[in-house]
């Protein structure tokens, strides 16, 4: 099977888009996770699960890898103190929930059942007991 230049270009675009989505969600989540506690945090974690499931349904686990890597790297970079000593993730429980939860929710999306992403119809046979 030969791989065309168009297929490679689409794969690079898909992976770049996946990483960009992870970077956007992680940057947004890191800056607003403490607003309207705990509702914003819950919405952000649900967004990560939904995005992971969407990416997995779109192209499989190959798109989840750059998405998860972008989330982990972005959260870790934004966790550092800024030039003036400001921090976006202070030493508070809700910040730890965001740090650990953002990684855990990507894993949760990875462990969803494979049958959710099949296109063929699943038929169930019923057994009758006489």
Coordinates of N, CA, C and O in Angstrom, one line a residue:
X1 N 0.8 -1.2 0.0 CA 0.0 0.0 0.0 C 0.9 1.2 0.0 O 1.8 1.4 0.8
X2 N 0.6 2.1 -0.9 CA 1.4 3.3 -1.0 C 0.8 4.5 -0.3 O -0.5 4.6 -0.3
X3 N 1.6 5.3 0.2 CA 1.1 6.5 0.9 C 1.3 7.7 0.1 O 2.5 7.9 -0.3
X4 N 0.3 8.4 -0.3 CA 0.4 9.6 -1.1 C 0.9 10.8 -0.3 O 0.8 10.8 0.9
X5 N 1.3 11.8 -1.0 CA 1.8 13.0 -0.4 C 0.6 13.7 0.3 O 0.7 14.3 1.4
X6 N -0.6 13.6 -0.3 CA -1.8 14.1 0.3 C -2.2 13.5 1.6 O -2.6 14.2 2.6
X7 N -2.0 12.2 1.7 CA -2.3 11.5 3.0 C -1.3 11.9 4.1 O -1.7 12.1 5.2
X8 N -0.1 12.1 3.7 CA 0.9 12.5 4.7 C 0.6 14.0 5.2 O 0.6 14.3 6.4
X9 N 0.2 14.8 4.2 CA -0.1 16.2 4.6 C -1.3 16.2 5.5 O -1.4 17.0 6.5
X10 N -2.3 15.4 5.2 CA -3.5 15.4 6.0 C -3.2 14.8 7.4 O -3.7 15.3 8.4
X11 N -2.3 13.9 7.5 CA -2.0 13.3 8.8 C -1.2 14.3 9.6 O -1.5 14.5 10.8
X12 N -0.3 15.1 9.0 CA 0.4 16.1 9.7 C -0.6 17.2 10.2 O -0.5 17.7 11.3
X13 N -1.5 17.6 9.3 CA -2.5 18.6 9.7 C -3.3 18.1 10.8 O -3.6 18.9 11.8
X14 N -3.8 16.9 10.8 CA -4.6 16.3 11.9 C -3.9 16.3 13.2 O -4.5 16.7 14.2
X15 N -2.6 15.9 13.2 CA -1.9 15.8 14.4 C -1.6 17.2 15.0 O -1.6 17.5 16.2
X16 N -1.3 18.2 14.1 CA -1.1 19.6 14.5 C -2.3 20.2 15.1 O -2.3 20.9 16.1
X17 N -3.5 19.9 14.4 CA -4.8 20.4 14.9 C -5.1 19.8 16.3 O -5.5 20.5 17.2
X18 N -4.8 18.5 16.5 CA -5.0 17.8 17.8 C -4.1 18.5 18.9 O -4.6 18.7 20.0
X19 N -2.9 18.7 18.6 CA -2.0 19.3 19.5 C -2.4 20.8 19.8 O -2.4 21.2 21.0
X20 N -2.9 21.5 18.8 CA -3.4 22.8 19.0 C -4.6 22.9 19.9 O -4.8 23.8 20.7
X21 N -5.5 21.9 19.7 CA -6.7 21.8 20.6 C -6.3 21.5 22.0 O -6.8 22.2 23.0
X22 N -5.3 20.7 22.2 CA -4.8 20.4 23.6 C -4.2 21.6 24.2 O -4.4 21.9 25.4
X23 N -3.4 22.3 23.4 CA -2.8 23.6 23.9 C -3.8 24.6 24.3 O -3.7 25.2 25.4
X24 N -4.8 24.8 23.5 CA -5.9 25.7 23.8 C -6.7 25.4 25.0 O -6.9 26.2 25.9
X25 N -7.1 24.1 25.1 CA -7.9 23.7 26.3 C -7.0 23.8 27.6 O -7.5 24.3 28.6
X26 N -5.8 23.4 27.5 CA -4.9 23.5 28.7 C -4.6 24.9 29.1 O -4.6 25.3 30.3
X27 N -4.3 25.8 28.1 CA -4.1 27.2 28.5 C -5.3 27.9 29.0 O -5.3 28.6 30.0
X28 N -6.5 27.6 28.4 CA -7.7 28.2 28.9 C -8.0 27.6 30.3 O -8.4 28.4 31.2
X29 N -7.9 26.3 30.5 CA -8.2 25.7 31.8 C -7.2 26.2 32.9 O -7.7 26.4 34.0
X30 N -6.0 26.4 32.6 CA -5.0 26.8 33.6 C -5.3 28.2 34.0 O -5.2 28.6 35.2
X31 N -5.8 29.1 33.1 CA -6.1 30.4 33.5 C -7.4 30.6 34.2 O -7.6 31.6 35.0
X32 N -8.4 29.8 33.9 CA -9.8 30.0 34.5 C -10.3 28.9 35.4 O -11.4 28.9 35.8
X33 N -9.4 28.0 35.8 CA -9.9 26.8 36.6 C -10.4 27.2 37.9 O -11.2 26.5 38.6
X34 N -10.0 28.4 38.4 CA -10.4 28.8 39.8 C -11.6 29.7 39.8 O -12.1 30.1 40.8
X35 N -12.1 30.0 38.6 CA -13.3 30.9 38.5 C -14.5 30.0 38.8 O -14.6 28.9 38.4
X36 N -15.5 30.6 39.5 CA -16.8 29.9 39.8 C -16.6 28.5 40.2 O -17.2 27.5 39.6
X37 N -15.9 28.3 41.3 CA -15.5 26.9 41.7 C -16.8 26.2 42.2 O -17.7 26.8 42.8
X38 N -16.9 25.0 41.9 CA -16.1 24.0 41.1 C -16.6 23.9 39.7 O -16.2 23.0 39.0
X39 N -17.6 24.7 39.3 CA -18.3 24.5 38.1 C -17.4 24.6 36.8 O -17.5 23.8 35.9
X40 N -16.5 25.6 36.9 CA -15.6 25.8 35.7 C -14.7 24.6 35.6 O -14.4 24.1 34.5
X41 N -14.2 24.2 36.8 CA -13.2 23.0 36.7 C -13.9 21.8 36.2 O -13.4 21.1 35.4
X42 N -15.1 21.5 36.6 CA -15.9 20.4 36.2 C -16.1 20.5 34.7 O -15.9 19.5 33.9
X43 N -16.5 21.7 34.2 CA -16.8 21.9 32.8 C -15.5 21.7 32.0 O -15.5 21.1 30.9
X44 N -14.4 22.1 32.5 CA -13.1 21.9 31.8 C -12.7 20.5 31.7 O -12.2 20.0 30.6
X45 N -12.9 19.7 32.8 CA -12.5 18.3 32.8 C -13.4 17.5 31.8 O -13.0 16.6 31.1
X46 N -14.7 17.9 31.8 CA -15.6 17.2 30.9 C -15.3 17.6 29.5 O -15.4 16.7 28.6
X47 N -14.8 18.8 29.2 CA -14.4 19.2 27.9 C -13.2 18.4 27.4 O -13.2 17.9 26.2
X48 N -12.3 18.1 28.3 CA -11.1 17.2 27.9 C -11.6 15.8 27.6 O -11.1 15.2 26.6
X49 N -12.5 15.3 28.4 CA -13.0 13.9 28.1 C -13.7 13.9 26.7 O -13.5 13.0 25.9
X50 N -14.5 14.9 26.5 CA -15.3 14.9 25.2 C -14.3 15.1 24.0 O -14.5 14.5 23.0
X51 N -13.3 16.0 24.2 CA -12.3 16.2 23.1 C -11.5 14.9 22.9 O -11.2 14.6 21.7
X52 N -11.2 14.2 23.9 CA -10.4 13.0 23.7 C -11.3 11.9 23.0 O -10.8 11.2 22.1
X53 N -12.5 11.8 23.4 CA -13.4 10.8 22.7 C -13.6 11.2 21.3 O -13.6 10.4 20.4
X54 N -13.8 12.5 21.0 CA -13.9 13.0 19.6 C -12.7 12.7 18.8 O -12.8 12.2 17.7
X55 N -11.5 12.9 19.3 CA -10.3 12.7 18.6 C -10.1 11.2 18.3 O -9.7 10.7 17.3
X56 N -10.5 10.4 19.3 CA -10.3 8.9 19.2 C -11.3 8.4 18.2 O -11.0 7.5 17.4
X57 N -12.5 8.9 18.1 CA -13.5 8.5 17.1 C -13.1 9.0 15.7 O -13.4 8.3 14.7
X58 N -12.4 10.1 15.7 CA -12.0 10.7 14.4 C -11.0 9.8 13.7 O -11.1 9.4 12.6
X59 N -9.8 9.6 14.4 CA -8.7 8.9 13.7 C -8.1 7.9 14.6 O -7.0 7.3 14.3
X60 N -8.6 7.6 15.8 CA -8.0 6.6 16.7 C -7.1 7.2 17.7 O -7.0 8.4 17.9
X61 N -6.4 6.4 18.4 CA -5.5 6.8 19.4 C -4.3 7.6 18.9 O -3.6 8.3 19.7
X62 N -4.0 7.6 17.7 CA -2.9 8.4 17.2 C -3.0 9.9 17.3 O -2.1 10.6 17.4
X63 N -4.3 10.3 17.3 CA -4.5 11.8 17.6 C -4.6 12.1 19.0 O -4.4 13.3 19.4
X64 N -4.8 11.2 19.9 CA -4.9 11.4 21.3 C -3.5 11.7 21.9 O -3.4 12.5 22.8
X65 N -2.5 11.1 21.3 CA -1.1 11.3 21.8 C -0.7 12.7 21.7 O -0.2 13.3 22.7
X66 N -0.8 13.4 20.6 CA -0.3 14.8 20.6 C -1.3 15.7 21.4 O -0.8 16.7 22.0
X67 N -2.6 15.3 21.5 CA -3.5 16.1 22.3 C -3.1 16.0 23.8 O -3.0 17.0 24.5
X68 N -2.9 14.8 24.3 CA -2.5 14.6 25.7 C -1.1 15.2 26.0 O -0.9 15.8 27.1
X69 N -0.2 15.1 25.1 CA 1.1 15.7 25.3 C 1.1 17.2 25.4 O 1.7 17.8 26.2
X70 N 0.2 17.8 24.5 CA 0.1 19.2 24.5 C -0.5 19.7 25.9 O -0.1 20.7 26.4
X71 N -1.5 18.9 26.4 CA -2.1 19.3 27.6 C -1.1 19.2 28.8 O -0.9 20.1 29.6
X72 N -0.4 18.1 28.8 CA 0.6 17.9 29.9 C 1.7 19.0 29.8 O 2.0 19.6 30.9
X73 N 2.2 19.2 28.7 CA 3.3 20.2 28.5 C 2.8 21.6 28.8 O 3.5 22.4 29.6
X74 N 1.7 22.0 28.3 CA 1.2 23.3 28.6 C 0.9 23.6 30.1 O 1.2 24.6 30.6
X75 N 0.3 22.6 30.7 CA 0.0 22.8 32.1 C 1.3 22.9 32.9 O 1.4 23.7 33.8
X76 N 2.3 22.1 32.6 CA 3.5 22.1 33.3 C 4.3 23.4 33.1 O 4.9 23.9 34.0
X77 N 4.2 23.9 31.9 CA 4.9 25.2 31.6 C 4.2 26.3 32.3 O 4.9 27.2 32.9
X78 N 2.9 26.4 32.3 CA 2.1 27.4 33.0 C 2.1 27.3 34.5 O 1.7 28.2 35.2
X79 N 2.6 26.2 35.0 CA 2.7 26.0 36.4 C 3.8 26.7 37.0 O 3.8 27.0 38.2
X80 N 4.8 27.1 36.2 CA 6.0 27.8 36.7 C 5.6 29.2 37.1 O 4.7 29.8 36.6
X81 N 6.4 29.8 38.0 CA 6.2 31.2 38.4 C 6.6 32.1 37.2 O 7.6 31.8 36.6
X82 N 5.9 33.2 37.1 CA 6.2 34.2 36.0 C 7.3 35.1 36.4 O 7.9 34.9 37.5
X83 N 7.7 36.0 35.5 CA 8.8 36.9 35.8 C 8.6 37.8 37.0 O 9.6 38.1 37.7
X84 N 7.4 38.1 37.4 CA 7.2 38.9 38.6 C 6.9 38.1 39.8 O 6.5 38.6 40.8
X85 N 7.0 36.8 39.7 CA 6.6 35.9 40.8 C 5.2 35.4 40.8 O 4.8 34.7 41.7
X86 N 4.4 35.9 39.8 CA 3.0 35.4 39.8 C 2.9 34.0 39.4 O 3.7 33.5 38.6
X87 N 1.9 33.3 39.9 CA 1.6 31.9 39.5 C 0.1 31.8 39.1 O -0.7 32.4 39.6
X88 N -0.1 30.9 38.1 CA -1.4 30.6 37.7 C -2.0 29.4 38.4 O -3.2 29.2 38.5
X89 N -1.1 28.6 39.0 CA -1.6 27.4 39.7 C -1.0 27.5 41.1 O 0.1 26.9 41.5
X90 N -1.7 28.2 42.0 CA -1.2 28.4 43.4 C -1.3 27.0 44.2 O -2.0 26.1 43.7
X91 N -0.7 27.0 45.3 CA -0.7 25.8 46.1 C -2.0 25.6 46.8 O -2.2 25.9 48.0
X92 N -3.0 25.2 46.1 CA -4.4 25.0 46.6 C -4.9 23.7 46.0 O -4.5 23.2 45.0
X93 N -5.8 23.1 46.7 CA -6.4 21.8 46.3 C -7.0 21.8 44.9 O -6.9 20.9 44.1
X94 N -7.7 22.9 44.6 CA -8.3 23.0 43.3 C -7.3 23.0 42.1 O -7.6 22.5 41.0
X95 N -6.1 23.6 42.4 CA -5.1 23.6 41.4 C -4.5 22.2 41.2 O -4.2 21.8 40.1
X96 N -4.4 21.4 42.3 CA -4.0 20.0 42.2 C -5.0 19.2 41.4 O -4.6 18.3 40.7
X97 N -6.3 19.5 41.7 CA -7.3 18.7 41.0 C -7.2 19.0 39.5 O -7.3 18.1 38.6
X98 N -6.9 20.3 39.1 CA -6.7 20.6 37.7 C -5.5 19.9 37.1 O -5.6 19.3 36.0
X99 N -4.4 19.9 37.8 CA -3.2 19.3 37.3 C -3.3 17.8 37.1 O -3.1 17.3 36.0
X100 N -3.8 17.1 38.1 CA -4.0 15.7 38.0 C -5.2 15.3 37.2 O -5.1 14.4 36.4
X101 N -6.3 16.1 37.3 CA -7.5 15.8 36.6 C -7.3 15.9 35.1 O -7.9 15.2 34.3
X102 N -6.5 16.9 34.6 CA -6.4 17.1 33.2 C -5.7 15.9 32.6 O -6.0 15.5 31.4
X103 N -4.7 15.3 33.3 CA -4.1 14.1 32.8 C -5.0 12.9 32.9 O -5.1 12.1 32.0
X104 N -5.7 12.8 34.0 CA -6.5 11.6 34.2 C -7.7 11.6 33.3 O -8.1 10.5 32.8
X105 N -8.3 12.7 32.9 CA -9.4 12.7 32.0 C -9.0 12.3 30.6 O -9.8 11.7 29.8
X106 N -7.7 12.6 30.2 CA -7.3 12.1 28.9 C -7.2 10.6 28.9 O -7.6 9.9 28.0
X107 N -6.7 10.1 30.0 CA -6.6 8.6 30.2 C -8.0 8.0 30.2 O -8.2 6.9 29.7
X108 N -9.0 8.7 30.8 CA -10.3 8.2 30.9 C -10.9 8.1 29.4 O -11.6 7.1 29.1
X109 N -10.7 9.1 28.6 CA -11.1 9.1 27.3 C -10.5 8.0 26.4 O -11.0 7.4 25.5
X110 N -9.2 7.6 26.8 CA -8.5 6.6 26.1 C -9.1 5.2 26.4 O -9.0 4.3 25.6
X111 N -9.6 5.0 27.6 CA -10.1 3.7 28.0 C -11.6 3.5 27.8 O -12.2 2.6 28.3
X112 N -12.2 4.4 26.9 CA -13.6 4.2 26.6 C -13.7 2.9 25.7 O -12.8 2.6 25.0
X113 N -14.8 2.3 25.7 CA -15.0 1.0 24.9 C -14.8 1.2 23.4 O -15.3 2.2 22.8
X114 N -14.1 0.3 22.8 CA -13.8 0.4 21.3 C -15.1 0.3 20.5 O -15.2 0.9 19.4
X115 N -16.1 -0.3 21.1 CA -17.3 -0.5 20.3 C -18.1 0.8 20.1 O -18.9 0.9 19.2
X116 N -17.8 1.8 20.9 CA -18.4 3.1 20.7 C -18.0 3.7 19.3 O -18.6 4.6 18.8
X117 N -16.8 3.3 18.8 CA -16.3 4.0 17.6 C -16.4 3.1 16.4 O -15.8 3.5 15.3
X118 N -17.1 2.1 16.4 CA -17.3 1.2 15.2 C -18.5 1.8 14.4 O -19.5 2.2 14.9
X119 N -18.3 1.7 13.1 CA -19.3 2.1 12.1 C -20.3 1.0 11.8 O -21.5 1.3 11.5
X120 N -19.9 -0.2 11.9 CA -20.9 -1.3 11.6 C -21.9 -1.5 12.7 O -21.6 -1.3 13.9
X121 N -23.0 -2.0 12.3 CA -24.1 -2.2 13.3 C -23.9 -3.4 14.1 O -23.5 -4.5 13.5
X122 N -24.1 -3.3 15.3 CA -23.9 -4.5 16.2 C -25.2 -5.1 16.4 O -26.2 -4.5 16.9
X123 N -25.4 -6.4 16.1 CA -26.6 -7.1 16.3 C -26.5 -8.0 17.5 O -25.5 -8.6 17.7
X124 N -27.6 -8.0 18.2 CA -27.6 -8.8 19.4 C -28.5 -10.0 19.1 O -29.6 -9.8 18.7
X125 N -28.1 -11.1 19.5 CA -28.9 -12.3 19.4 C -29.6 -12.6 20.7 O -28.9 -12.5 21.8
X126 N -30.8 -12.9 20.7 CA -31.5 -13.2 21.9 C -31.7 -14.7 22.1 O -31.9 -15.4 21.1
X127 N -31.5 -15.1 23.2 CA -31.7 -16.5 23.5 C -32.9 -16.7 24.3 O -33.1 -15.9 25.3
X128 N -33.8 -17.6 23.9 CA -35.0 -17.8 24.6 C -34.9 -19.1 25.4 O -34.4 -20.1 24.9
X129 N -35.4 -19.0 26.6 CA -35.4 -20.2 27.4 C -36.7 -20.8 27.4 O -37.7 -20.2 27.6
X130 N -36.8 -22.1 27.0 CA -38.1 -22.7 26.8 C -38.5 -23.4 28.1 O -37.9 -23.7 29.0

